[in-house]
mmCIF file of C-alpha atoms in Angstrom:
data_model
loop_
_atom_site.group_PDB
_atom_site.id
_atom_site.type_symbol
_atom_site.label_atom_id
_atom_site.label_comp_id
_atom_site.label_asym_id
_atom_site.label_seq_id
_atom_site.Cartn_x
_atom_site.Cartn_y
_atom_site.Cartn_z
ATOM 1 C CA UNK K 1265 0.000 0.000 0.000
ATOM 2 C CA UNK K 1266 1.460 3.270 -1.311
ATOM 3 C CA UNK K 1267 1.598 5.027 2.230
ATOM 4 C CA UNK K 1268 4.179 4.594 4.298
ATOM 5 C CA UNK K 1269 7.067 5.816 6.626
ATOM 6 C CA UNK K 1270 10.897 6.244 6.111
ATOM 7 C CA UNK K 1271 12.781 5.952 9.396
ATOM 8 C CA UNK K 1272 14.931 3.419 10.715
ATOM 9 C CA UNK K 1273 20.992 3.386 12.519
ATOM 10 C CA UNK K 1274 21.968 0.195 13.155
ATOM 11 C CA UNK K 1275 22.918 -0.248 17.034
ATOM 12 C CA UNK K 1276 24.249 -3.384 18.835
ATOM 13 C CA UNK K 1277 20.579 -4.051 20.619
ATOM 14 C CA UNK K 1278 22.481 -7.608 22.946
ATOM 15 C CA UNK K 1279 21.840 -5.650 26.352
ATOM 16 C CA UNK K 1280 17.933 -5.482 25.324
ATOM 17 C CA UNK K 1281 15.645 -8.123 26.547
ATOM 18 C CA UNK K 1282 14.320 -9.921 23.445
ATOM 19 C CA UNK K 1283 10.761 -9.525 24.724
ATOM 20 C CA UNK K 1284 8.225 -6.980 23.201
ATOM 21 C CA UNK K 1285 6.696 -4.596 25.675
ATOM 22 C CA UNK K 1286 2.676 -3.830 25.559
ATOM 23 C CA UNK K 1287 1.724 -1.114 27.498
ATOM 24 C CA UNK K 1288 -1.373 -2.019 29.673
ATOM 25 C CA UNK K 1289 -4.748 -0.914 28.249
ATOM 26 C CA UNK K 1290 -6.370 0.064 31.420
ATOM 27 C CA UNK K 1291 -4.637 2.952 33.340
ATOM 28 C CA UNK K 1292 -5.963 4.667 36.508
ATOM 29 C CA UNK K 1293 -6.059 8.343 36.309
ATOM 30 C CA UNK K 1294 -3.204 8.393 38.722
ATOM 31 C CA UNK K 1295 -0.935 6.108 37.204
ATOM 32 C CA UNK K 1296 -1.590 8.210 33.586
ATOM 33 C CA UNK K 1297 -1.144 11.180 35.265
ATOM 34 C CA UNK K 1298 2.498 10.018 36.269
ATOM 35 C CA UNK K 1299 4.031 9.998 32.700
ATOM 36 C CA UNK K 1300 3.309 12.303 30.723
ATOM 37 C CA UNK K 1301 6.085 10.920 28.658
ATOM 38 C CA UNK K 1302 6.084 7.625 28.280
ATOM 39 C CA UNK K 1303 8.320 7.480 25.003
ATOM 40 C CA UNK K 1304 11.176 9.172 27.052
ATOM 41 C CA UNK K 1305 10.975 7.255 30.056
ATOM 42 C CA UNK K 1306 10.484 4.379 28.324
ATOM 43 C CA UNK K 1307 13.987 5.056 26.159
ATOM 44 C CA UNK K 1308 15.418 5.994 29.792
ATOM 45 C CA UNK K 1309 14.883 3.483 31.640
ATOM 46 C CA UNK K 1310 14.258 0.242 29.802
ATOM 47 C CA UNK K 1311 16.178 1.443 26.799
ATOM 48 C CA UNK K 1312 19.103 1.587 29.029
ATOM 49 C CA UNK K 1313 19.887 5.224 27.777
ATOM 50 C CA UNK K 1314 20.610 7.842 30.618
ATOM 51 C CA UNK K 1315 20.353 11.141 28.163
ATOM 52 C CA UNK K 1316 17.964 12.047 24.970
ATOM 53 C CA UNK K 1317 21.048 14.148 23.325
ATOM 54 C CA UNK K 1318 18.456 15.195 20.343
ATOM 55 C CA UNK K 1319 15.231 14.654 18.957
ATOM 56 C CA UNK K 1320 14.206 15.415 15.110
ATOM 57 C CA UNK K 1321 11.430 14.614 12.950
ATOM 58 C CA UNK K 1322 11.644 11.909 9.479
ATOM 59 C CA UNK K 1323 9.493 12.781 6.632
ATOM 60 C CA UNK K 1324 7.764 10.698 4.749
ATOM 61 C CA UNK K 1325 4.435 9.155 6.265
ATOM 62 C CA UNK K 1326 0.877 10.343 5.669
ATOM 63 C CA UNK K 1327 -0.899 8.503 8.400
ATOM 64 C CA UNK K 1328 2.220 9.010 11.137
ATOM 65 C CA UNK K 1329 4.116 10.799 12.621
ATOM 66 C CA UNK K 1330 8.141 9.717 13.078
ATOM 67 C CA UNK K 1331 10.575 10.983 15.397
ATOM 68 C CA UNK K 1332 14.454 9.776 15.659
ATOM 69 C CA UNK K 1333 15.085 10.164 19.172
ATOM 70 C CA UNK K 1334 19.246 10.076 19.933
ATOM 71 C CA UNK K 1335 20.420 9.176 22.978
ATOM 72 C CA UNK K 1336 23.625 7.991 24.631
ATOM 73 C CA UNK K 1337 22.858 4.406 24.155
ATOM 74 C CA UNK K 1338 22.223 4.795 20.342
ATOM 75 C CA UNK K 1339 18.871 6.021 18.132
ATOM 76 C CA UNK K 1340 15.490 5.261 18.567
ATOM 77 C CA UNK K 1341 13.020 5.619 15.884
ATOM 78 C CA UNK K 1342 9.572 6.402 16.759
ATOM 79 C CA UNK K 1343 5.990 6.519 15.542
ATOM 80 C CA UNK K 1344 3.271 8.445 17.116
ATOM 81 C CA UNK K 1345 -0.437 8.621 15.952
ATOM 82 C CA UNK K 1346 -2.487 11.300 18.029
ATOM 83 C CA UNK K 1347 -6.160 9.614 16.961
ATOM 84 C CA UNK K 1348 -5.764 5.926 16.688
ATOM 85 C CA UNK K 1349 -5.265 3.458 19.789
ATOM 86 C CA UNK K 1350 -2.455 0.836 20.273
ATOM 87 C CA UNK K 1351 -4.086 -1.909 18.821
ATOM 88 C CA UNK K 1352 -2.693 -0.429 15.260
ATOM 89 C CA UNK K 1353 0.806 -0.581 16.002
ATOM 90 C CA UNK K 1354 0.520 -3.957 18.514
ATOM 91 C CA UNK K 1355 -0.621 -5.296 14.644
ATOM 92 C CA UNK K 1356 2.539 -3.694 13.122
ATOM 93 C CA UNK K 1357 4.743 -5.012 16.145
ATOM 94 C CA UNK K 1358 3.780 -8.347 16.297
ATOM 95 C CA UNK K 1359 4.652 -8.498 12.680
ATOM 96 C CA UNK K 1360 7.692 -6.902 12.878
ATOM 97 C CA UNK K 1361 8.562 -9.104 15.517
ATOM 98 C CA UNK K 1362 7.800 -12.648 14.269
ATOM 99 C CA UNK K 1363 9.556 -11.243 10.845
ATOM 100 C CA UNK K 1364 12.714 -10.534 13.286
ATOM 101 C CA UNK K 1365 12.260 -14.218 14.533
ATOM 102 C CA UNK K 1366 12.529 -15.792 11.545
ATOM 103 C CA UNK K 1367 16.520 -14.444 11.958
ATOM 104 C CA UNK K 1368 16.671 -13.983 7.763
ATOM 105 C CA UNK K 1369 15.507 -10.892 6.574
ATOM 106 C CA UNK K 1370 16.457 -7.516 8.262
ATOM 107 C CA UNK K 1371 13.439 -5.643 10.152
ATOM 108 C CA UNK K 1372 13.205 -3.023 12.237
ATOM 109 C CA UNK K 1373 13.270 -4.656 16.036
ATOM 110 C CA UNK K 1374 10.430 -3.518 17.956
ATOM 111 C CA UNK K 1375 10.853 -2.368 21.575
ATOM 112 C CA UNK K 1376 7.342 -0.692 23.057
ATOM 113 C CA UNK K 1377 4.050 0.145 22.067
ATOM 114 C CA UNK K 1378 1.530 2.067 24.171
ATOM 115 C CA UNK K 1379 -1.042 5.131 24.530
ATOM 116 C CA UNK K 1380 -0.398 8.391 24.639
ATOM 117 C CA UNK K 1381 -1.538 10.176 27.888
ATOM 118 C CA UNK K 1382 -3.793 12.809 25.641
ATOM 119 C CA UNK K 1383 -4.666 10.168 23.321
ATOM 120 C CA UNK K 1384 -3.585 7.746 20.392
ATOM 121 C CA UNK K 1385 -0.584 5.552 20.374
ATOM 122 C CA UNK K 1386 3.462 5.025 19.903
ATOM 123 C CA UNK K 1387 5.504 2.864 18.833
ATOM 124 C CA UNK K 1388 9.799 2.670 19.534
ATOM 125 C CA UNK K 1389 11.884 0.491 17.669
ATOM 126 C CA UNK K 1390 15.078 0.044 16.370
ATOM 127 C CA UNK K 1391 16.192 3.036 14.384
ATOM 128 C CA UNK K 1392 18.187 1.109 11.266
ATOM 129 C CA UNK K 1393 20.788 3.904 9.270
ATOM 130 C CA UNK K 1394 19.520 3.284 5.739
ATOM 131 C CA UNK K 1395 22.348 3.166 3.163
ATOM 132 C CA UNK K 1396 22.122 4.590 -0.588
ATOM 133 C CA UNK K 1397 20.157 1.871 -3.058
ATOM 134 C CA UNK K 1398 17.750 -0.370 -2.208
ATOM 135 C CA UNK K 1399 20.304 -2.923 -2.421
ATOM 136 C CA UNK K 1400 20.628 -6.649 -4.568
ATOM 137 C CA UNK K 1401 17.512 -7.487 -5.744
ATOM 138 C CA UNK K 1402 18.917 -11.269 -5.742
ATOM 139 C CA UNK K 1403 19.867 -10.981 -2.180
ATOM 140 C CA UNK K 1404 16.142 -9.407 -1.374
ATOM 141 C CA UNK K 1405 14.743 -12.414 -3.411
ATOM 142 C CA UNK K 1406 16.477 -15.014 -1.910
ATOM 143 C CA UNK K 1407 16.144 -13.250 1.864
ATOM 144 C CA UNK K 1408 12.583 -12.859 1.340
ATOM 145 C CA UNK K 1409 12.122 -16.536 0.137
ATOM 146 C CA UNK K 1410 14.179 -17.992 3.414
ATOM 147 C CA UNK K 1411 11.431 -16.085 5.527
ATOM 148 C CA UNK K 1412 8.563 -17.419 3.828
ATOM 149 C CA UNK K 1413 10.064 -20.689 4.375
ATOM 150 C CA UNK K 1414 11.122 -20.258 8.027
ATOM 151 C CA UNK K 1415 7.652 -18.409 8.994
ATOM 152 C CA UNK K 1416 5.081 -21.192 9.107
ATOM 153 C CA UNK K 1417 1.887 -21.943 11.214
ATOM 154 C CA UNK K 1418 0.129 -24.475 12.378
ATOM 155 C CA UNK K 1419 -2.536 -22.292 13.162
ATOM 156 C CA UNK K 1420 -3.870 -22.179 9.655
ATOM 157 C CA UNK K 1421 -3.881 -18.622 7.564
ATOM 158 C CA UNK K 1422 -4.478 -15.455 9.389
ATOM 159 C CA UNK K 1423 -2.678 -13.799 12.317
ATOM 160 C CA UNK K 1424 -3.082 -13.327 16.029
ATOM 161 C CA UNK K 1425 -4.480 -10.199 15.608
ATOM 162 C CA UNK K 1426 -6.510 -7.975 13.015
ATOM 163 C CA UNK K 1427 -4.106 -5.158 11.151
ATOM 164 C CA UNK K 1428 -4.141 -2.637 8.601
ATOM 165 C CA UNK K 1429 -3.336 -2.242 5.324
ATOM 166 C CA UNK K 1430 -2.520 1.097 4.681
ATOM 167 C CA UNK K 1431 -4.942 2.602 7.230
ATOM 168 C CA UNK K 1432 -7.533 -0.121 6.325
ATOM 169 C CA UNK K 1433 -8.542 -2.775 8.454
ATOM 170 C CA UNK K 1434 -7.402 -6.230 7.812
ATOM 171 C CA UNK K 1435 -9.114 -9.246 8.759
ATOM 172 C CA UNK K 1436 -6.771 -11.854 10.236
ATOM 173 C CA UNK K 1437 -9.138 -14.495 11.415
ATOM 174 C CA UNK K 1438 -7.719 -18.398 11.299
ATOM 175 C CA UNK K 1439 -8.978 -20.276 8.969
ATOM 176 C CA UNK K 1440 -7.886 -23.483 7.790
ATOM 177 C CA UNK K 1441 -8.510 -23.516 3.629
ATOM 178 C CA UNK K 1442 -6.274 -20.434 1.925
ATOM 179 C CA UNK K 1443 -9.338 -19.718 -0.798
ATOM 180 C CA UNK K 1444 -11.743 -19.224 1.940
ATOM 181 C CA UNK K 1445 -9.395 -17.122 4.092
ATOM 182 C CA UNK K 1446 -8.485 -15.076 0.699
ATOM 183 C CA UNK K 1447 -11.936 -14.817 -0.642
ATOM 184 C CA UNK K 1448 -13.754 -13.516 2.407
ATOM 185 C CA UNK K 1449 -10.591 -11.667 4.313
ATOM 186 C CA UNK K 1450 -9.006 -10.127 1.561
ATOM 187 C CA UNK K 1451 -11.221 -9.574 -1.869
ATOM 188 C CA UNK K 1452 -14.665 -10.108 -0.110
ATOM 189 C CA UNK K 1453 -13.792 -7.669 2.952
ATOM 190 C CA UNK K 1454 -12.508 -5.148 -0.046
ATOM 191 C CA UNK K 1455 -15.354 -5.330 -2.395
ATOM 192 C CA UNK K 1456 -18.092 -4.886 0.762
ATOM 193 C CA UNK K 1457 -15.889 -1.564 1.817
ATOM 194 C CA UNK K 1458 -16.129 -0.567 -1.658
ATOM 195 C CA UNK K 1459 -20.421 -0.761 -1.656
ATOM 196 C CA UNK K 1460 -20.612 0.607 1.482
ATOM 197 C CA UNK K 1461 -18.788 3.449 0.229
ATOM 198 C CA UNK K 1462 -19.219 4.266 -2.956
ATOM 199 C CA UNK K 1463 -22.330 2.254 -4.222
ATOM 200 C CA UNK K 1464 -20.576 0.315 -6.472
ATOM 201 C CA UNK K 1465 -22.662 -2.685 -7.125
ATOM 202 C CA UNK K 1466 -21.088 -3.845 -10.379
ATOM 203 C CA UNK K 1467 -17.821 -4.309 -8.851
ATOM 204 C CA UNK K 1468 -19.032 -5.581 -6.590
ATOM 205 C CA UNK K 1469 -21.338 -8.043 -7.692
ATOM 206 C CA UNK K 1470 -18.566 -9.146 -10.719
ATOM 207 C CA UNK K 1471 -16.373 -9.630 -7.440
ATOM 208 C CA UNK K 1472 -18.150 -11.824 -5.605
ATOM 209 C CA UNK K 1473 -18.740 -13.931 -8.582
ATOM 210 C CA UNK K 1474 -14.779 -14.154 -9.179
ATOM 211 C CA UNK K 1475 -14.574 -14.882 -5.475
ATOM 212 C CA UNK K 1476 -16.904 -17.850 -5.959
ATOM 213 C CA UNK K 1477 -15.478 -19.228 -9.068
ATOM 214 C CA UNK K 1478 -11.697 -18.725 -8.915
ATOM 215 C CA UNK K 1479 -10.885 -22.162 -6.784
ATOM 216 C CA UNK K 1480 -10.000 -23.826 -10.485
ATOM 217 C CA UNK K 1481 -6.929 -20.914 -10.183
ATOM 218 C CA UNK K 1482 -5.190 -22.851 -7.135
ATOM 219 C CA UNK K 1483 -5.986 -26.594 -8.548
ATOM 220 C CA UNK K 1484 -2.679 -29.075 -8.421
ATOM 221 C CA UNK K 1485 -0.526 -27.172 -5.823
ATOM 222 C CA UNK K 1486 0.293 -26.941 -1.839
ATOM 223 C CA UNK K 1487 -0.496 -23.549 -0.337
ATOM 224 C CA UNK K 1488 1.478 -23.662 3.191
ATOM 225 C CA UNK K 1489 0.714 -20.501 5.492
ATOM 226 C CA UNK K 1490 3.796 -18.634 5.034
ATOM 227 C CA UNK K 1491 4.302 -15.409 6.915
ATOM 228 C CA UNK K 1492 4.030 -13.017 4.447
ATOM 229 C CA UNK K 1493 5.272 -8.845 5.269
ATOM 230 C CA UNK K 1494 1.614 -8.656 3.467
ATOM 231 C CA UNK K 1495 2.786 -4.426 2.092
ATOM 232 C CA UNK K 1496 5.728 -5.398 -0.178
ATOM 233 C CA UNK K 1497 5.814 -2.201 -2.607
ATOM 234 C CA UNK K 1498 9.384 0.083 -2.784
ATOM 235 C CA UNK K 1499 8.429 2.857 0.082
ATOM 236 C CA UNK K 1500 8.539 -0.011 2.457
ATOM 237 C CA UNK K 1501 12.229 -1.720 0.673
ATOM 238 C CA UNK K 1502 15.460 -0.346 1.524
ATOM 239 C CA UNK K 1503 19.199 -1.311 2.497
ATOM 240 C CA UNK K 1504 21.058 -0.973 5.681
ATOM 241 C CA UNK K 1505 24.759 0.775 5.459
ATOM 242 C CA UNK K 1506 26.292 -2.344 4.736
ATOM 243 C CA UNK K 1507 24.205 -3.357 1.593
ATOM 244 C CA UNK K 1508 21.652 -5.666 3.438
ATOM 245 C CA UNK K 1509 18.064 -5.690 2.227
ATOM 246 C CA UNK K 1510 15.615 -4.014 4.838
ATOM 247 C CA UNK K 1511 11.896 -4.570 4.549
ATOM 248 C CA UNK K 1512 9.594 -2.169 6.909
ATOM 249 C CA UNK K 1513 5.924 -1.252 7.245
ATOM 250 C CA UNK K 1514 4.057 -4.506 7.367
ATOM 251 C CA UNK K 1515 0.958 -5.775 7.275
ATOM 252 C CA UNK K 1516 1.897 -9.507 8.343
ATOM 253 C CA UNK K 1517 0.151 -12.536 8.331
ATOM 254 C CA UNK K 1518 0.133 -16.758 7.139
ATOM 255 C CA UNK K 1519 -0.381 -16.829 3.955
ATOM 256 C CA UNK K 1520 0.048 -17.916 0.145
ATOM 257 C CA UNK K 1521 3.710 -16.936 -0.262
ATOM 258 C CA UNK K 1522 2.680 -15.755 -4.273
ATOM 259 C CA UNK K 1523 0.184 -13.391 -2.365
ATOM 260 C CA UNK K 1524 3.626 -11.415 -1.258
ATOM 261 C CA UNK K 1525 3.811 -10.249 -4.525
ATOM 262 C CA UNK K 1526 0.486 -8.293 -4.477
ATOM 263 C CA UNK K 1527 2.238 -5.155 -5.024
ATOM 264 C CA UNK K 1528 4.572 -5.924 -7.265
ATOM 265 C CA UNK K 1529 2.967 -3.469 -9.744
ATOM 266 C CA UNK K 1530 4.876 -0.821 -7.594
ATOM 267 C CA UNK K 1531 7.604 -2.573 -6.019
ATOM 268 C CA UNK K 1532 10.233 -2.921 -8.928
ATOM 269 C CA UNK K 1533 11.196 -6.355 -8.517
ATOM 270 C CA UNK K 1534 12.960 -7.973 -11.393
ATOM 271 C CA UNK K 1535 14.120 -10.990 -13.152
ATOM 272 C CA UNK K 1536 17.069 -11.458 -10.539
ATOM 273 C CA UNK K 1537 14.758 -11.033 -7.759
ATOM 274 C CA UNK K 1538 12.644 -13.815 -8.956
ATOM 275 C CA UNK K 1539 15.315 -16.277 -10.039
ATOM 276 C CA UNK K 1540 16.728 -16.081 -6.565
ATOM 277 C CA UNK K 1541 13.479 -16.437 -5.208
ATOM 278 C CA UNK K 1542 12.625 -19.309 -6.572
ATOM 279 C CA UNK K 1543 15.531 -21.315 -6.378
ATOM 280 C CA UNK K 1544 14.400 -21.101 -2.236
ATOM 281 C CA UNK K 1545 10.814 -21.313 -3.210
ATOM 282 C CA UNK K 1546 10.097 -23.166 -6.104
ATOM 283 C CA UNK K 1547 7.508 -21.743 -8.825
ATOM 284 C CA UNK K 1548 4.403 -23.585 -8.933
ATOM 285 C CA UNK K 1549 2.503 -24.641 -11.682
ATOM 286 C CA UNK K 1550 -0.279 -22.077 -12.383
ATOM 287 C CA UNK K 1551 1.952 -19.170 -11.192
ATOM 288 C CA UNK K 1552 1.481 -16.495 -13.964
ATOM 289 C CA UNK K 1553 -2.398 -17.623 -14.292
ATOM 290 C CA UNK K 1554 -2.736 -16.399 -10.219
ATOM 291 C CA UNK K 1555 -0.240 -13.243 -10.382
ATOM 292 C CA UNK K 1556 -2.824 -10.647 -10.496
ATOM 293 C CA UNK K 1557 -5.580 -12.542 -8.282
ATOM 294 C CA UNK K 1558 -3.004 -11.458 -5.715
ATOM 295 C CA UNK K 1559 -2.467 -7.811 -7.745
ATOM 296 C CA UNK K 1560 -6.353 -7.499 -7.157
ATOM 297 C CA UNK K 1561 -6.618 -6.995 -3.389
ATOM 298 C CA UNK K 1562 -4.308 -3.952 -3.626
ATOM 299 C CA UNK K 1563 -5.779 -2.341 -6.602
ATOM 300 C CA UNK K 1564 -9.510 -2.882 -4.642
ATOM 301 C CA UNK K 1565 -7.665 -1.311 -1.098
ATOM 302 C CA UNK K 1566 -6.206 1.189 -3.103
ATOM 303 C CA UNK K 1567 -9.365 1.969 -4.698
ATOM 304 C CA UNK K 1568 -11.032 2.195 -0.847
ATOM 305 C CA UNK K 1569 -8.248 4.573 -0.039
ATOM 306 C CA UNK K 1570 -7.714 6.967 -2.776
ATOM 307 C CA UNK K 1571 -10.678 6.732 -4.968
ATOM 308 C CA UNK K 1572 -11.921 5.617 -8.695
ATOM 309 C CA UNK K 1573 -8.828 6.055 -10.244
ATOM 310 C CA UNK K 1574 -8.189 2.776 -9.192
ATOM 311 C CA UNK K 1575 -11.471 1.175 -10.224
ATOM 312 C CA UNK K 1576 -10.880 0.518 -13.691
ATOM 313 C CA UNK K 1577 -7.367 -1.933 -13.022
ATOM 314 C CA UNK K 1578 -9.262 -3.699 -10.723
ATOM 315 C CA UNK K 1579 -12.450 -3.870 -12.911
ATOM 316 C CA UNK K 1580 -9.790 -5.455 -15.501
ATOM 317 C CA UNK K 1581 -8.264 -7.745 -13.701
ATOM 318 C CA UNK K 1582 -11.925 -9.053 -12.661
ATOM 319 C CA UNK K 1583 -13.234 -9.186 -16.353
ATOM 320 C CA UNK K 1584 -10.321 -11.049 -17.470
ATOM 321 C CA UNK K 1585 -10.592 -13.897 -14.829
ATOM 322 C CA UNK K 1586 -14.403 -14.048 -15.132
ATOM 323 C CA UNK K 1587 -13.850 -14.638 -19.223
ATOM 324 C CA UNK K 1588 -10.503 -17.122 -18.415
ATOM 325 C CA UNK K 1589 -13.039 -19.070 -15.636
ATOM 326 C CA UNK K 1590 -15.839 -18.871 -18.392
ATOM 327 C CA UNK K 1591 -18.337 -17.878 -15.761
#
């Protein structure tokens, strides 16, 4: 989803417990009353930093704010939203975190997430220095790959919790057949935000057909539930200083790995990228007949986002599959 944040200088994080911190829900009016800060004292205490030598802001988001904090213990980077609750960024650290487990891709480590004393959320993580390129698109292909086939679940597809995509809500609930979870979670959920907001019944209704027809697409083939970053475009690609592919921004959950490439109409990936990403995860047969079944849930969220500019790709992609499906 094209909206996202640039941040992230690489620090030796050994003295930090590996254990993500959740801020309780349910404060007294005392106990919010005693922090009025609770990004600095978090970065002071549990951080292990004794001084914030310098705060500035990073540009780049459009539903966030970002803040490198620097301190005498190394940078922080974080995100603050002054309308939205934790439960956004819990999503985005509980993805960033099992990503981080995984131990294959880089990922901004998440520290802390809690409220705001005057309302909304934060976020602290690692603050990553960012180098000059985007890096090897083999090395990104074949990192990526080694995460989808580290990150499995027996759990089914879905994720622990519900996320966003962008600043949409995504539907994470386990289910235990991929064309189920995909239909209803991901195209279904899109096409009903898409009535309920603009009155679009022919999408909608062509949609739902598609959604009801397209099992023939996934005939012949094993669908594991790979974790998947789930927001895979450029904004949220980078490098660290030493030429290591970074991925950021995620919308995670177990899934169809070829569902990672949902945004690959913006992402720039290219023939090296997939080569090496295959030779880790092998092409399936059927692969270029499901590429833009997965292109389809972005062009319908982007169409929820930013308007009708993105009906007509998404209109496409569904007229074409209804014709190839010969329903």
């Amino acid at each position: 989803m094209v909206v996202s944040y640039i941040g992230i200088s690489s620090l030796n994080y050994s003295c930090f417990p590996p254990r993500l911190c959740f801020a309780k829900r349910k404060q007294s009016a005392v106990s919010a009353a005693m922090s009025d800060d609770p990004i600095s004292d978090w970065i002071l205490s549990e951080g292990n930093a004794t001084q914030i030598t310098r705060t500035s802001p990073i540009g780049g988001g459009c539903i966030n704010n970002a803040r490198r904090y620097d301190t005498d213990a190394g940078s922080f980077f974080v995100k603050t939203n002054r309308s939205i609750g934790p439960s956004m960024f819990e999503g985005e650290a509980l993805g960033l975190g099992a990503m981080y487990e995984t131990r294959t891709i880089r990922v901004p480590r998440p520290f802390k997430v809690g409220p705001l004393p005057t309302g909304g959320s934060y976020i602290i993580m690692e603050f990553i220095d960012f180098g000059a390129s985007r890096g090897n698109q083999s090395v990104l292909g074949r990192k990526l790959a080694e995460m989808h086939k580290a990150g499995k679940s027996e759990q089914g597809f879905g994720f622990d919790v519900d996320n966003t995509i962008g600043s949409t809500p995504q539907i994470n609930s386990w289910t235990s057949d991929w064309i189920e979870f995909y239909g209803k979670h991901r195209l279904g959920y899109q096409l009903k935000l898409i009535l309920d907001q603009y009155g679009d019944s022919t999408i909608y209704q062509k949609g739902k057909r598609l959604v009801k027809n397209m099992a023939p697409l996934f005939q012949n083939i094993v669908i594991e539930p790979c974790l998947l970053h789930g927001d895979l475009w450029s904004g949220n690609i980078s490098s660290d200083k030493n030429g290591e592919p970074v991925i950021l921004d995620p919308a995670c959950y177990y899934g169809h790995n070829e569902a990672e490439f949902g945004m690959s109409w913006c992402a720039g990936f290219g023939g090296s990228f997939y080569n090496a990403y295959f030779e880790v995860m092998p092409k399936q047969p059927g692969f270029e007949k499901r590429r833009e079944i997965y292109l389809l849930y972005h062009y319908l969220n982007h169409y929820n986002l930013f308007g009708s500019s993105y009906r007509s790709s998404a209109m496409s992609i569904i007229d074409d599959y209804l014709l190839m499906l010969g329903v």
